[in-house]
GROMACS .gro file of C-alpha atoms in nm:
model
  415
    1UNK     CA    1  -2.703   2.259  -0.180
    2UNK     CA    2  -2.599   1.991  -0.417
    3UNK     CA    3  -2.489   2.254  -0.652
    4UNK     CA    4  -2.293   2.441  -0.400
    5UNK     CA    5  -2.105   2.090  -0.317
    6UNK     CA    6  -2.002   2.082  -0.672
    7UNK     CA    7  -1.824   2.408  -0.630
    8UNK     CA    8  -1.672   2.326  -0.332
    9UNK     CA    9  -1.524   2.010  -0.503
   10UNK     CA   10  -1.432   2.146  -0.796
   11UNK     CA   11  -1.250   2.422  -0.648
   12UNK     CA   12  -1.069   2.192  -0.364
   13UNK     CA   13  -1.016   1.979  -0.684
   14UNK     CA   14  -0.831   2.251  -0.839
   15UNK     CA   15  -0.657   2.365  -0.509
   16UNK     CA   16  -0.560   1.954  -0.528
   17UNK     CA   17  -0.409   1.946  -0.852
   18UNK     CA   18  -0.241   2.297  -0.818
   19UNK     CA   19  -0.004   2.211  -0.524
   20UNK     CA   20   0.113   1.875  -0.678
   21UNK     CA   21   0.216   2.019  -0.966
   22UNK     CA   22   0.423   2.321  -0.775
   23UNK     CA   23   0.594   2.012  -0.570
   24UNK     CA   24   0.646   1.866  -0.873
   25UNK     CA   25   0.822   2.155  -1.072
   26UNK     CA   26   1.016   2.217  -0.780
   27UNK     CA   27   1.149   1.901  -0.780
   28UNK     CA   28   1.213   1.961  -1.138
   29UNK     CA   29   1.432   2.247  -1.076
   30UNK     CA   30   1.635   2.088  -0.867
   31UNK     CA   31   1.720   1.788  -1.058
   32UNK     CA   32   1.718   1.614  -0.762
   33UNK     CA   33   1.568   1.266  -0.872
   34UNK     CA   34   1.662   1.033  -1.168
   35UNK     CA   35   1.354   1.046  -1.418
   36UNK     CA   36   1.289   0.699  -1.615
   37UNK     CA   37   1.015   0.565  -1.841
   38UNK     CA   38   0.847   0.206  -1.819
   39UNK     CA   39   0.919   0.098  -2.200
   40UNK     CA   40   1.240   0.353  -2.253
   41UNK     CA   41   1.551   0.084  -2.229
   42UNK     CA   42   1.837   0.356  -2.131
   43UNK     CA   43   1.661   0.500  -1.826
   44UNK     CA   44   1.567   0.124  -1.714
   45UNK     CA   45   1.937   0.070  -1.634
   46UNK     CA   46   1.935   0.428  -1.457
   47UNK     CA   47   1.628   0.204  -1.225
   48UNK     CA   48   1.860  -0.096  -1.199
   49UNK     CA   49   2.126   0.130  -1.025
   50UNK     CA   50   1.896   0.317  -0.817
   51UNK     CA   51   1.782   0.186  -0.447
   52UNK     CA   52   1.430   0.317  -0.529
   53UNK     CA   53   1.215   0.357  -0.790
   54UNK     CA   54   0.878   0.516  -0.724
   55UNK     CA   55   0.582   0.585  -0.966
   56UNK     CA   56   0.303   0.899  -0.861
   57UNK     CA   57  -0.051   0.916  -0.946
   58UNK     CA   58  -0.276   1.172  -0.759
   59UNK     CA   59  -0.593   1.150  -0.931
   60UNK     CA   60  -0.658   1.528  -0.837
   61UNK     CA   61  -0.999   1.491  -0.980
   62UNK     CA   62  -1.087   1.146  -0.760
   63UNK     CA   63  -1.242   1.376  -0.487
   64UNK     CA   64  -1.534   1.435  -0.279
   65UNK     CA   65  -1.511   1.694   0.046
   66UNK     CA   66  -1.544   1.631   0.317
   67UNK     CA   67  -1.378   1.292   0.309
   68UNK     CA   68  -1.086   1.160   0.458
   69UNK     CA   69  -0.974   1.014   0.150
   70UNK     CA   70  -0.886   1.326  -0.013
   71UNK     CA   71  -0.692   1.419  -0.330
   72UNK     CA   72  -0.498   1.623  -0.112
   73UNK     CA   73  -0.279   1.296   0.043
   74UNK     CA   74  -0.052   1.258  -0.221
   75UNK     CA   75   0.046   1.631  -0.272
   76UNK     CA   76   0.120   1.648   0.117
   77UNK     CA   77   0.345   1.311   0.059
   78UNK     CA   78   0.533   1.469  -0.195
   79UNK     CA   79   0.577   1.831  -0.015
   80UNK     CA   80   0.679   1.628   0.304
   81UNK     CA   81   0.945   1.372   0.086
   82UNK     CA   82   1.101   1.742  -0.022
   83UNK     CA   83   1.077   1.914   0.349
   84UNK     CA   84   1.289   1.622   0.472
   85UNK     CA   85   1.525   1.556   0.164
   86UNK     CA   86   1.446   1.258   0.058
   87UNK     CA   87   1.434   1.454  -0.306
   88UNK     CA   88   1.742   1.656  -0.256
   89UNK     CA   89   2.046   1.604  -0.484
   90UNK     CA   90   2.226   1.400  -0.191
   91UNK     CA   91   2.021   1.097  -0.337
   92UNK     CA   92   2.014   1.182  -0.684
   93UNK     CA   93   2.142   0.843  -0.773
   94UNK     CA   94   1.946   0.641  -0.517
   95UNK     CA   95   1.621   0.774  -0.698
   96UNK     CA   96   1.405   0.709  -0.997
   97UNK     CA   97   1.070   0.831  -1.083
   98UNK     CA   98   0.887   0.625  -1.349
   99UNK     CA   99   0.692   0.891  -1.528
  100UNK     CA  100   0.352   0.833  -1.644
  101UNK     CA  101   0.350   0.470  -1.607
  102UNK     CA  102   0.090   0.279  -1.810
  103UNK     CA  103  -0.272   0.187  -1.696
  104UNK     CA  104  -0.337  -0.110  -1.636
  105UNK     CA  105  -0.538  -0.343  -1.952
  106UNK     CA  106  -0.826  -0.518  -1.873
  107UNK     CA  107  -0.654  -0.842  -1.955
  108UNK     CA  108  -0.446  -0.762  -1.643
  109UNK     CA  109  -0.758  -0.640  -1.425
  110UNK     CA  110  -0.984  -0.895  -1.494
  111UNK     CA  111  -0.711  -1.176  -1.364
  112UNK     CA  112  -0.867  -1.075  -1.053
  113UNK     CA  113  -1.178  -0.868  -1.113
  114UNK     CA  114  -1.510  -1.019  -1.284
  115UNK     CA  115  -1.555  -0.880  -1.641
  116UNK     CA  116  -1.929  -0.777  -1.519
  117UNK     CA  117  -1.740  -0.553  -1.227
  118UNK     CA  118  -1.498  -0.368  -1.427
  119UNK     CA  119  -1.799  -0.307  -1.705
  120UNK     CA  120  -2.014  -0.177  -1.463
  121UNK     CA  121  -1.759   0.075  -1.265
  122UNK     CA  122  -1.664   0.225  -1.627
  123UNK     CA  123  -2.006   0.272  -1.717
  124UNK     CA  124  -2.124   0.425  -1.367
  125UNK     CA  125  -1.814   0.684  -1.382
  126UNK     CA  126  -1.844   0.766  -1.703
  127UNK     CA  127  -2.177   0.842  -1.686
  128UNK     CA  128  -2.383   0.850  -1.367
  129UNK     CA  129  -2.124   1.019  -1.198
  130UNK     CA  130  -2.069   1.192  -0.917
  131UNK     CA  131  -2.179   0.919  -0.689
  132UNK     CA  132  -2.202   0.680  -0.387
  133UNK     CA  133  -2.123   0.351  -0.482
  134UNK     CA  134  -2.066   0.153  -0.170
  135UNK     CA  135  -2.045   0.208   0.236
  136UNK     CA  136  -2.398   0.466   0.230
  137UNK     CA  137  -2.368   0.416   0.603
  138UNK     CA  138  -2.050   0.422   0.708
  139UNK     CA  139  -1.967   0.710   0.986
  140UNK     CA  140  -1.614   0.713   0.833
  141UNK     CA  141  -1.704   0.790   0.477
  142UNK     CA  142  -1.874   0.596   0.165
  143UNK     CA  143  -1.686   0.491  -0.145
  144UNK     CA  144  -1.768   0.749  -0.429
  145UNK     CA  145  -1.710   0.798  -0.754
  146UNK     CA  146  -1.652   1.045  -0.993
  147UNK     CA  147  -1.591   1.114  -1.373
  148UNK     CA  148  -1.219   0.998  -1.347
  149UNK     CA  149  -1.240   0.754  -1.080
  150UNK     CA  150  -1.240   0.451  -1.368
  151UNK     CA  151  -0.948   0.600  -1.523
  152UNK     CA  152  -0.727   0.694  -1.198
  153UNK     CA  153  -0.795   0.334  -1.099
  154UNK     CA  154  -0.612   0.206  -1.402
  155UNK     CA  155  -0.350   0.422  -1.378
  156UNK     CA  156  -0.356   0.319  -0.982
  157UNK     CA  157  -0.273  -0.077  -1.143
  158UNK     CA  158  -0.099  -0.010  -1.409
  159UNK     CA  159   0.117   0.183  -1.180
  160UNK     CA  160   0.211  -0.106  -0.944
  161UNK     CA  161   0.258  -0.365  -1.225
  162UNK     CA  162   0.490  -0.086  -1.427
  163UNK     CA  163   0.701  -0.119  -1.080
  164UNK     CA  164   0.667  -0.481  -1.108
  165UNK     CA  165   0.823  -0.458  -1.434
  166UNK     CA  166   1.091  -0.229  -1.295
  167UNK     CA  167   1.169  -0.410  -0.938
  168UNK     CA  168   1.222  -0.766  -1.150
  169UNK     CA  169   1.385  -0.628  -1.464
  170UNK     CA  170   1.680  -0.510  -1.209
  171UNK     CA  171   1.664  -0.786  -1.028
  172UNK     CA  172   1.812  -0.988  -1.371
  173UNK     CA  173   2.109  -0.734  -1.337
  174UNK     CA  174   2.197  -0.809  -0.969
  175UNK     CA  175   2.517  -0.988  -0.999
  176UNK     CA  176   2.671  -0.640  -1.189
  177UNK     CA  177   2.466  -0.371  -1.002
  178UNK     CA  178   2.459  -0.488  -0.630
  179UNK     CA  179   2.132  -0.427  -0.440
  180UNK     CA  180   1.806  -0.457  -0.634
  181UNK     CA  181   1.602  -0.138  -0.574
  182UNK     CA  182   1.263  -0.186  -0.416
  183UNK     CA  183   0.951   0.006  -0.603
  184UNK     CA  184   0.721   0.235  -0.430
  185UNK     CA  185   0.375   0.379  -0.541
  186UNK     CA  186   0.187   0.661  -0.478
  187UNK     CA  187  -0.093   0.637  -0.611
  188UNK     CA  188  -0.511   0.651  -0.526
  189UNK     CA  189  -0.776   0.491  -0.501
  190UNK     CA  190  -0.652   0.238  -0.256
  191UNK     CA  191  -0.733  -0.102  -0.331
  192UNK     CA  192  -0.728  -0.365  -0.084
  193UNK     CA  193  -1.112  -0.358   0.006
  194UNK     CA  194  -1.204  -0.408  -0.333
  195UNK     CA  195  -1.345  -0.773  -0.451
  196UNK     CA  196  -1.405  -0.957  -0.741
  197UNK     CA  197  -1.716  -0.805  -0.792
  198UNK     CA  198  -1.738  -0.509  -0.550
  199UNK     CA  199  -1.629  -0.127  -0.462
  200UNK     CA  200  -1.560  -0.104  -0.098
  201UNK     CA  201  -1.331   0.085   0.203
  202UNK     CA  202  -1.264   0.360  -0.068
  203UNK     CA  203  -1.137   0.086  -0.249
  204UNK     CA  204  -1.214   0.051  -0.694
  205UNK     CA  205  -0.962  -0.197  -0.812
  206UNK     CA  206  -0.746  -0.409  -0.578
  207UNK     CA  207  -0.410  -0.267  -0.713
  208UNK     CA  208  -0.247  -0.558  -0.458
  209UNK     CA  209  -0.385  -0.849  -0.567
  210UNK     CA  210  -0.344  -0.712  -0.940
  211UNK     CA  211  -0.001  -0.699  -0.908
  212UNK     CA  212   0.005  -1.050  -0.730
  213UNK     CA  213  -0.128  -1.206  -1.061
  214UNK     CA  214   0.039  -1.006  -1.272
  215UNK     CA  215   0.398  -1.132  -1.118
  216UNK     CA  216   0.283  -1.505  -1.125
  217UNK     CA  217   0.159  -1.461  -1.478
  218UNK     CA  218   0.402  -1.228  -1.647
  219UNK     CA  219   0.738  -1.322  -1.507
  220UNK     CA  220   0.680  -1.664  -1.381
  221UNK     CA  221   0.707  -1.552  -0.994
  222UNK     CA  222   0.533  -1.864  -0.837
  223UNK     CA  223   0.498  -1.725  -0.472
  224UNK     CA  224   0.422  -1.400  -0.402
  225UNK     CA  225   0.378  -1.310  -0.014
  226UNK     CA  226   0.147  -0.980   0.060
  227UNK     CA  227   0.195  -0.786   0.380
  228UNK     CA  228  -0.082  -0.605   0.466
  229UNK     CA  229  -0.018  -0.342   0.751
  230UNK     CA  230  -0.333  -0.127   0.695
  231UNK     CA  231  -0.534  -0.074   1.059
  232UNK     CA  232  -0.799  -0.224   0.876
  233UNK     CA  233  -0.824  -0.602   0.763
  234UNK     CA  234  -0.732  -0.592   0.393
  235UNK     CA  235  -1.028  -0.820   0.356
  236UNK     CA  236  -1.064  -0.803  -0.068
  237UNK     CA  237  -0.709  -0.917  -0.075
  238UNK     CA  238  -0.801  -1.211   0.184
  239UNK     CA  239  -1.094  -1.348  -0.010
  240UNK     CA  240  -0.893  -1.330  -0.318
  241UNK     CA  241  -0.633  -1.573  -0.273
  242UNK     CA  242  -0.808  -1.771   0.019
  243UNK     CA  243  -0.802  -2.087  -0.085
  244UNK     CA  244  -0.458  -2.004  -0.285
  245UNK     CA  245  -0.117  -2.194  -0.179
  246UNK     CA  246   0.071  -1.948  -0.410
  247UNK     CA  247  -0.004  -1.676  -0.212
  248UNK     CA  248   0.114  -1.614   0.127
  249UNK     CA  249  -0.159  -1.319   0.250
  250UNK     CA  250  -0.020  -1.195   0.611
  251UNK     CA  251  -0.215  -0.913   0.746
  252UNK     CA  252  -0.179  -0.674   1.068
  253UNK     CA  253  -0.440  -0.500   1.121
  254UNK     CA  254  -0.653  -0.366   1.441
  255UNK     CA  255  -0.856  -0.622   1.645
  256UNK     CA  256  -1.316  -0.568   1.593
  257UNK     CA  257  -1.326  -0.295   1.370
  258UNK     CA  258  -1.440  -0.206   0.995
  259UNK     CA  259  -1.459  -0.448   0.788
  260UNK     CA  260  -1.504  -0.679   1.069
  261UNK     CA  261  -1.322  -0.956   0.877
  262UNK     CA  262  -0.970  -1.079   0.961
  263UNK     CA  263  -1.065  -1.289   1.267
  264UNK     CA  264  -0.731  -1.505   1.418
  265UNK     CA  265  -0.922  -1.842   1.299
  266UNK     CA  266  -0.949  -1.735   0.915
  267UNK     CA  267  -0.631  -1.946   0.809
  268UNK     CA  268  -0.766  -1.996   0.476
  269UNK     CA  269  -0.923  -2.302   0.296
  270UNK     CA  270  -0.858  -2.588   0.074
  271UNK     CA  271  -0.513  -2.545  -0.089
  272UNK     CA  272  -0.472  -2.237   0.094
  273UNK     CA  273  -0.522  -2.338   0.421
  274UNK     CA  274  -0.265  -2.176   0.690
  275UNK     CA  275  -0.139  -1.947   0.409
  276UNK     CA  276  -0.356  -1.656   0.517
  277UNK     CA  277  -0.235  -1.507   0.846
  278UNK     CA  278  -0.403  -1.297   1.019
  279UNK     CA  279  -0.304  -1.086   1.299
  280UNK     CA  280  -0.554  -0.894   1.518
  281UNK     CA  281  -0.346  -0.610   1.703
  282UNK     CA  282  -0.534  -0.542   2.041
  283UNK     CA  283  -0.670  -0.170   2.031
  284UNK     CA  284  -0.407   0.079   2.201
  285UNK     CA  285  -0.101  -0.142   2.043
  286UNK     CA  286   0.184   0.073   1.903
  287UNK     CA  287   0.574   0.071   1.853
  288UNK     CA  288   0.657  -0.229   2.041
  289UNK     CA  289   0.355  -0.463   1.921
  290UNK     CA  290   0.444  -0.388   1.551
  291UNK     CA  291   0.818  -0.446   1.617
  292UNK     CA  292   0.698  -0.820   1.795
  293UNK     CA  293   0.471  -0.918   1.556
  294UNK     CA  294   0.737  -0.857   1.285
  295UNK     CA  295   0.989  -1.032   1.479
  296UNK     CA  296   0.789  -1.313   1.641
  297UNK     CA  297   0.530  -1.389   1.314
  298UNK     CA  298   0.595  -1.184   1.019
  299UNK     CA  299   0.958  -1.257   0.959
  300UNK     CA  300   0.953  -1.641   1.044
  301UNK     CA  301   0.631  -1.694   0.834
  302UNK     CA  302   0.817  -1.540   0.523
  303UNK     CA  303   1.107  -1.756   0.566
  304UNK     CA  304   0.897  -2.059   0.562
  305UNK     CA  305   0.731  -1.971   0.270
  306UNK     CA  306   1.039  -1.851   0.049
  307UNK     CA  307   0.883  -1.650  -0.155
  308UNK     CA  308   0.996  -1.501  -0.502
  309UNK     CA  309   0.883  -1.165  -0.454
  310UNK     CA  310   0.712  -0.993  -0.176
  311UNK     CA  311   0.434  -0.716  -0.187
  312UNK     CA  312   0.288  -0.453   0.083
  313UNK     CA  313  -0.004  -0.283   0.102
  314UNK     CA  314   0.126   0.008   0.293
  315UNK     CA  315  -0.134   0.155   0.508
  316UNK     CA  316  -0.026   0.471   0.719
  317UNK     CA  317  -0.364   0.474   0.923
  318UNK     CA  318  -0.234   0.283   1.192
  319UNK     CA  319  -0.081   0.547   1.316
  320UNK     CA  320  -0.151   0.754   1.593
  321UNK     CA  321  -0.259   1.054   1.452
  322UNK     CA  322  -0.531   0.874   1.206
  323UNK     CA  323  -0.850   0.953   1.297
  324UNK     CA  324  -1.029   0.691   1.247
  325UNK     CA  325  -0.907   0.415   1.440
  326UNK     CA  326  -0.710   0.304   1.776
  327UNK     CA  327  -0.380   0.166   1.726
  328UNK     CA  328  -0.090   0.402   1.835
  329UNK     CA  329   0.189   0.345   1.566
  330UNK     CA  330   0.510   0.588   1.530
  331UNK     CA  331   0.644   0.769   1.243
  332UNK     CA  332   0.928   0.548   1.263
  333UNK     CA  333   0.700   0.252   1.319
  334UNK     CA  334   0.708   0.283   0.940
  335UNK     CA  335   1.060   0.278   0.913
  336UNK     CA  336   1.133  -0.019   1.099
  337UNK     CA  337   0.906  -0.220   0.913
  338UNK     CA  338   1.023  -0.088   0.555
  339UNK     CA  339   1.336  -0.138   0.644
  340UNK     CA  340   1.346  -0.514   0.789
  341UNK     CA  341   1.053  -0.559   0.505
  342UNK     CA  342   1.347  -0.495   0.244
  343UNK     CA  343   1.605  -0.689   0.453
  344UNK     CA  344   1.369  -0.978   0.418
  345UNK     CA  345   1.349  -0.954   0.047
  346UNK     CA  346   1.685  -0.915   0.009
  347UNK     CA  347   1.709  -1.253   0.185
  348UNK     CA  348   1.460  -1.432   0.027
  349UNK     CA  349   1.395  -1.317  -0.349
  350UNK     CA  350   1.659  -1.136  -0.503
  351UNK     CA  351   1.543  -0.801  -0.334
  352UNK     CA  352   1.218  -0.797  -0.555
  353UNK     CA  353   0.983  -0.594  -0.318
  354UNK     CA  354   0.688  -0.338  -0.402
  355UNK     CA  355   0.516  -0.145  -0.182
  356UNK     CA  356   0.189  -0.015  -0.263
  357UNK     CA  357  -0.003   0.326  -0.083
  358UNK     CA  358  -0.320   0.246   0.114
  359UNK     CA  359  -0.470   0.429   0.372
  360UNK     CA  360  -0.376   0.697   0.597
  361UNK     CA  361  -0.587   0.981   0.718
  362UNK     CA  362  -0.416   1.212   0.871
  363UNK     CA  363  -0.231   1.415   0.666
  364UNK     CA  364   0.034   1.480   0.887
  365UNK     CA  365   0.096   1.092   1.013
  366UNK     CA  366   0.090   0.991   0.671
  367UNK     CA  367   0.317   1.192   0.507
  368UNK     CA  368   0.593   1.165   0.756
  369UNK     CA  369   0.506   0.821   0.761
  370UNK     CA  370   0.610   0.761   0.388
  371UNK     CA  371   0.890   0.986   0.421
  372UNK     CA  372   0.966   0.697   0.635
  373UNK     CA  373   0.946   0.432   0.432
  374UNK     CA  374   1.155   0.620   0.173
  375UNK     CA  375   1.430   0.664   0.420
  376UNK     CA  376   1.430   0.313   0.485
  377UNK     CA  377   1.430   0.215   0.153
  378UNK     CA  378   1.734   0.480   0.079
  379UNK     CA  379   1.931   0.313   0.392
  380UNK     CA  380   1.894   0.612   0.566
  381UNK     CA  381   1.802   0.662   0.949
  382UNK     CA  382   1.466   0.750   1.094
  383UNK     CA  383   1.415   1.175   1.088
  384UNK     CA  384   1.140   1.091   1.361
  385UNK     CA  385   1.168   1.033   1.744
  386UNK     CA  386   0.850   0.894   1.926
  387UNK     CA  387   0.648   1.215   1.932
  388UNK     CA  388   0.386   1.103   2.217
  389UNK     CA  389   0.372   0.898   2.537
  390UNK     CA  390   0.172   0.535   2.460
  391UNK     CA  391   0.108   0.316   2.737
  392UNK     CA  392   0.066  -0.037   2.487
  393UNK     CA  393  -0.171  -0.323   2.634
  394UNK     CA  394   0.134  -0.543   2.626
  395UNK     CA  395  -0.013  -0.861   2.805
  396UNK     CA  396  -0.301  -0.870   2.549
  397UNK     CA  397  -0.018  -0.797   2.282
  398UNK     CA  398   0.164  -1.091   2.419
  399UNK     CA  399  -0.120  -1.300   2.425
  400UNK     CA  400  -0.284  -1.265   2.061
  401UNK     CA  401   0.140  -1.306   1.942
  402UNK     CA  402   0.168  -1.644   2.101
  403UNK     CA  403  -0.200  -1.755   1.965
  404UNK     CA  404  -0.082  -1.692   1.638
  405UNK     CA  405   0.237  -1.816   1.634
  406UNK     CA  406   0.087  -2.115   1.810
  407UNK     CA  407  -0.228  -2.170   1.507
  408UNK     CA  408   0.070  -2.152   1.261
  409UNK     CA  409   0.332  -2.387   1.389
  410UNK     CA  410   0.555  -2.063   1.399
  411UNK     CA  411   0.726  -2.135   1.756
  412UNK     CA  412   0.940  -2.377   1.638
  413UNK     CA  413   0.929  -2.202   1.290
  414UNK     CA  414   0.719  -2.495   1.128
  415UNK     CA  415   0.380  -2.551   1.036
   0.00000   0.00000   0.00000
């Protein structure tokens, strides 16, 4: 049995890494997005007049079937981001790809991580892998690794801070390029389970909270806000920066599920008390909750806090289709909140904004839900209508709004 698994794997692997590389080469062919490097200095002012710059890692190897978090989610994203043109030479000059971006050093990874941690997850990939590392229960899957899953989680960081790099290098150019482009990864493991000392949700290294530090440290960005719209409670980013004033943690997420953190009276502590937000979305809540919350919570808390550069971890499993959860999120949902997401940091901090991939299930929802968030990013219009009828609990929506706004001094928009 366990040797028939292997084949399975390794030929799903395969299957994996084949189709991202034919979506790849086609977009090749038709020279149809700007290509750029993280060090090279002549295709880093081909990112400062772009309106996106994105970075992919698929970690085709990263795999274990049956599992929802699959290798094959980023080669669906990047077939769907062709199927609806995102990659087609009409935005030739709105895009950059960074290739191969650099993995994160374990300087940069143990800002957050314990040294212990990160010497521990090397050493069980490297060598006592395949296994289960975390979650041996869970009905929704356990948190595995394999021989590459060390590696791909570097690349997963280094990924996000190479954006950093990107997103705040043309931000210095602004007053002679215009709009600051906004970065975008695609990239696995997700991260915003993980801990200082522990593999959880899927989650190896909390590529979020990596790139938090790495801001503050490496360019001087005192305030860095985190939006967390995952349908589960980014809890390793919460416990990270809990009792942090510099960080302004804000997560939607769905109300009594997995990890069971995330609870409306967790406001954080010390220094960082009321800068952790959280906001419990009633099960059943779609379109119309997200688009409150944003409006009535989301949006004021950011202006409040002014920060200098704002970071998502962009879940897609809020959606609908996901299997594993409740909440009934649109397609577009994704698009309205990428797009007032970027209005915001335009506002606020000089356009700097990064979005980072989290979860997202089903493969459908999720890659028409990034598609999404590209179009929004591009400034173009939503390619998806409402595709099924919700019925939203809107008094219980109402209700958890106001007793959030109303813990955070956010209905007069102050504390």
């Amino acid at each position: 049995m366990r040797s028939a698994s292997r084949q399975y794997l390794t030929g799903l692997t395969k299957a994996a890494r084949q189709l991202e590389g034919r979506v790849h080469q086609a977009l090749d062919s038709s020279n149809c997005f700007t290509r750029c490097s993280a060090t090279n200095a002549a295709p880093q002012q081909e990112v400062v007049s772009s309106k996106l710059v994105y970075a992919v890692s698929g970690a085709p190897q990263h795999d274990r079937q049956p599992h929802p978090e699959t290798a094959r989610r980023v080669p669906a994203i990047l077939a769907a981001l062709e199927r609806t043109g995102v990659t087609s030479p009409a935005h030739a000059d709105k895009l950059s790809l960074l290739q191969q971006p650099r993995r994160a050093t374990m300087e940069e990874i143990t800002a957050v991580h314990d040294l212990e941690y990160i010497q521990q997850l090397k050493d069980t990939a490297e060598n006592h892998s395949p296994t289960v590392v975390a979650d041996f229960d869970d009905p929704d899957g356990f948190t595995y690794l394999t021989s590459t899953s060390f590696e791909d989680a570097l690349k997963a960081s280094g990924g996000a801070l190479a954006l950093v790099d990107a997103v705040v290098h043309a931000s210095k150019q602004r007053s002679t390029t215009g709009e600051v482009p906004a970065g975008y990864s695609i990239a696995r493991p997700p991260g915003h389970h993980a801990t200082a000392n522990q593999s959880m949700g899927f989650c190896l290294l909390n590529n979020v909270a990596i790139a938090a530090r790495y801001a503050q440290q490496h360019h001087g960005l005192k305030k860095v806000m985190i939006l967390d719209w995952d349908v589960h409670h980014g809890n390793g980013t919460n416990d990270l920066f809990y009792d942090d004033d510099s960080v302004l943690m804000i997560d939607m997420h769905e109300d009594g599920v997995w990890p069971g953190s995330g609870l409306l009276n967790e406001i954080g502590t010390g220094r960082g008390q009321g800068h952790t937000i959280n906001i419990p979305m009633p099960i059943g809540s779609g379109d119309t909750a997200a688009r409150l919350a944003f409006d009535k919570i989301i949006q004021p808390a950011a202006i409040r806090f002014q920060p200098n550069i704002i970071l998502i971890s962009a879940g897609y499993d809020a959606h609908w289709r996901d299997p594993l959860e409740k909440l009934n999120f649109y397609s577009s949902t994704y698009h309205f909140l990428t797009r007032r997401v970027k209005q915001l940091s335009n506002k606020l901090c000089g356009g700097r904004l990064v979005m980072l991939m989290e979860g997202g299930y089903s493969l459908q929802g999720l890659s028409e839900s990034v598609s999404e968030s590209f179009l929004a990013l591009l400034g173009e219009p939503s390619h998806h209508q409402p595709d099924t009828d919700v019925v939203e609990p809107m008094d219980a929506v109402w209700e958890r709004i106001a007793e959030v706004r109303k813990l955070h001094g956010l209905e007069q928009g102050t504390r």
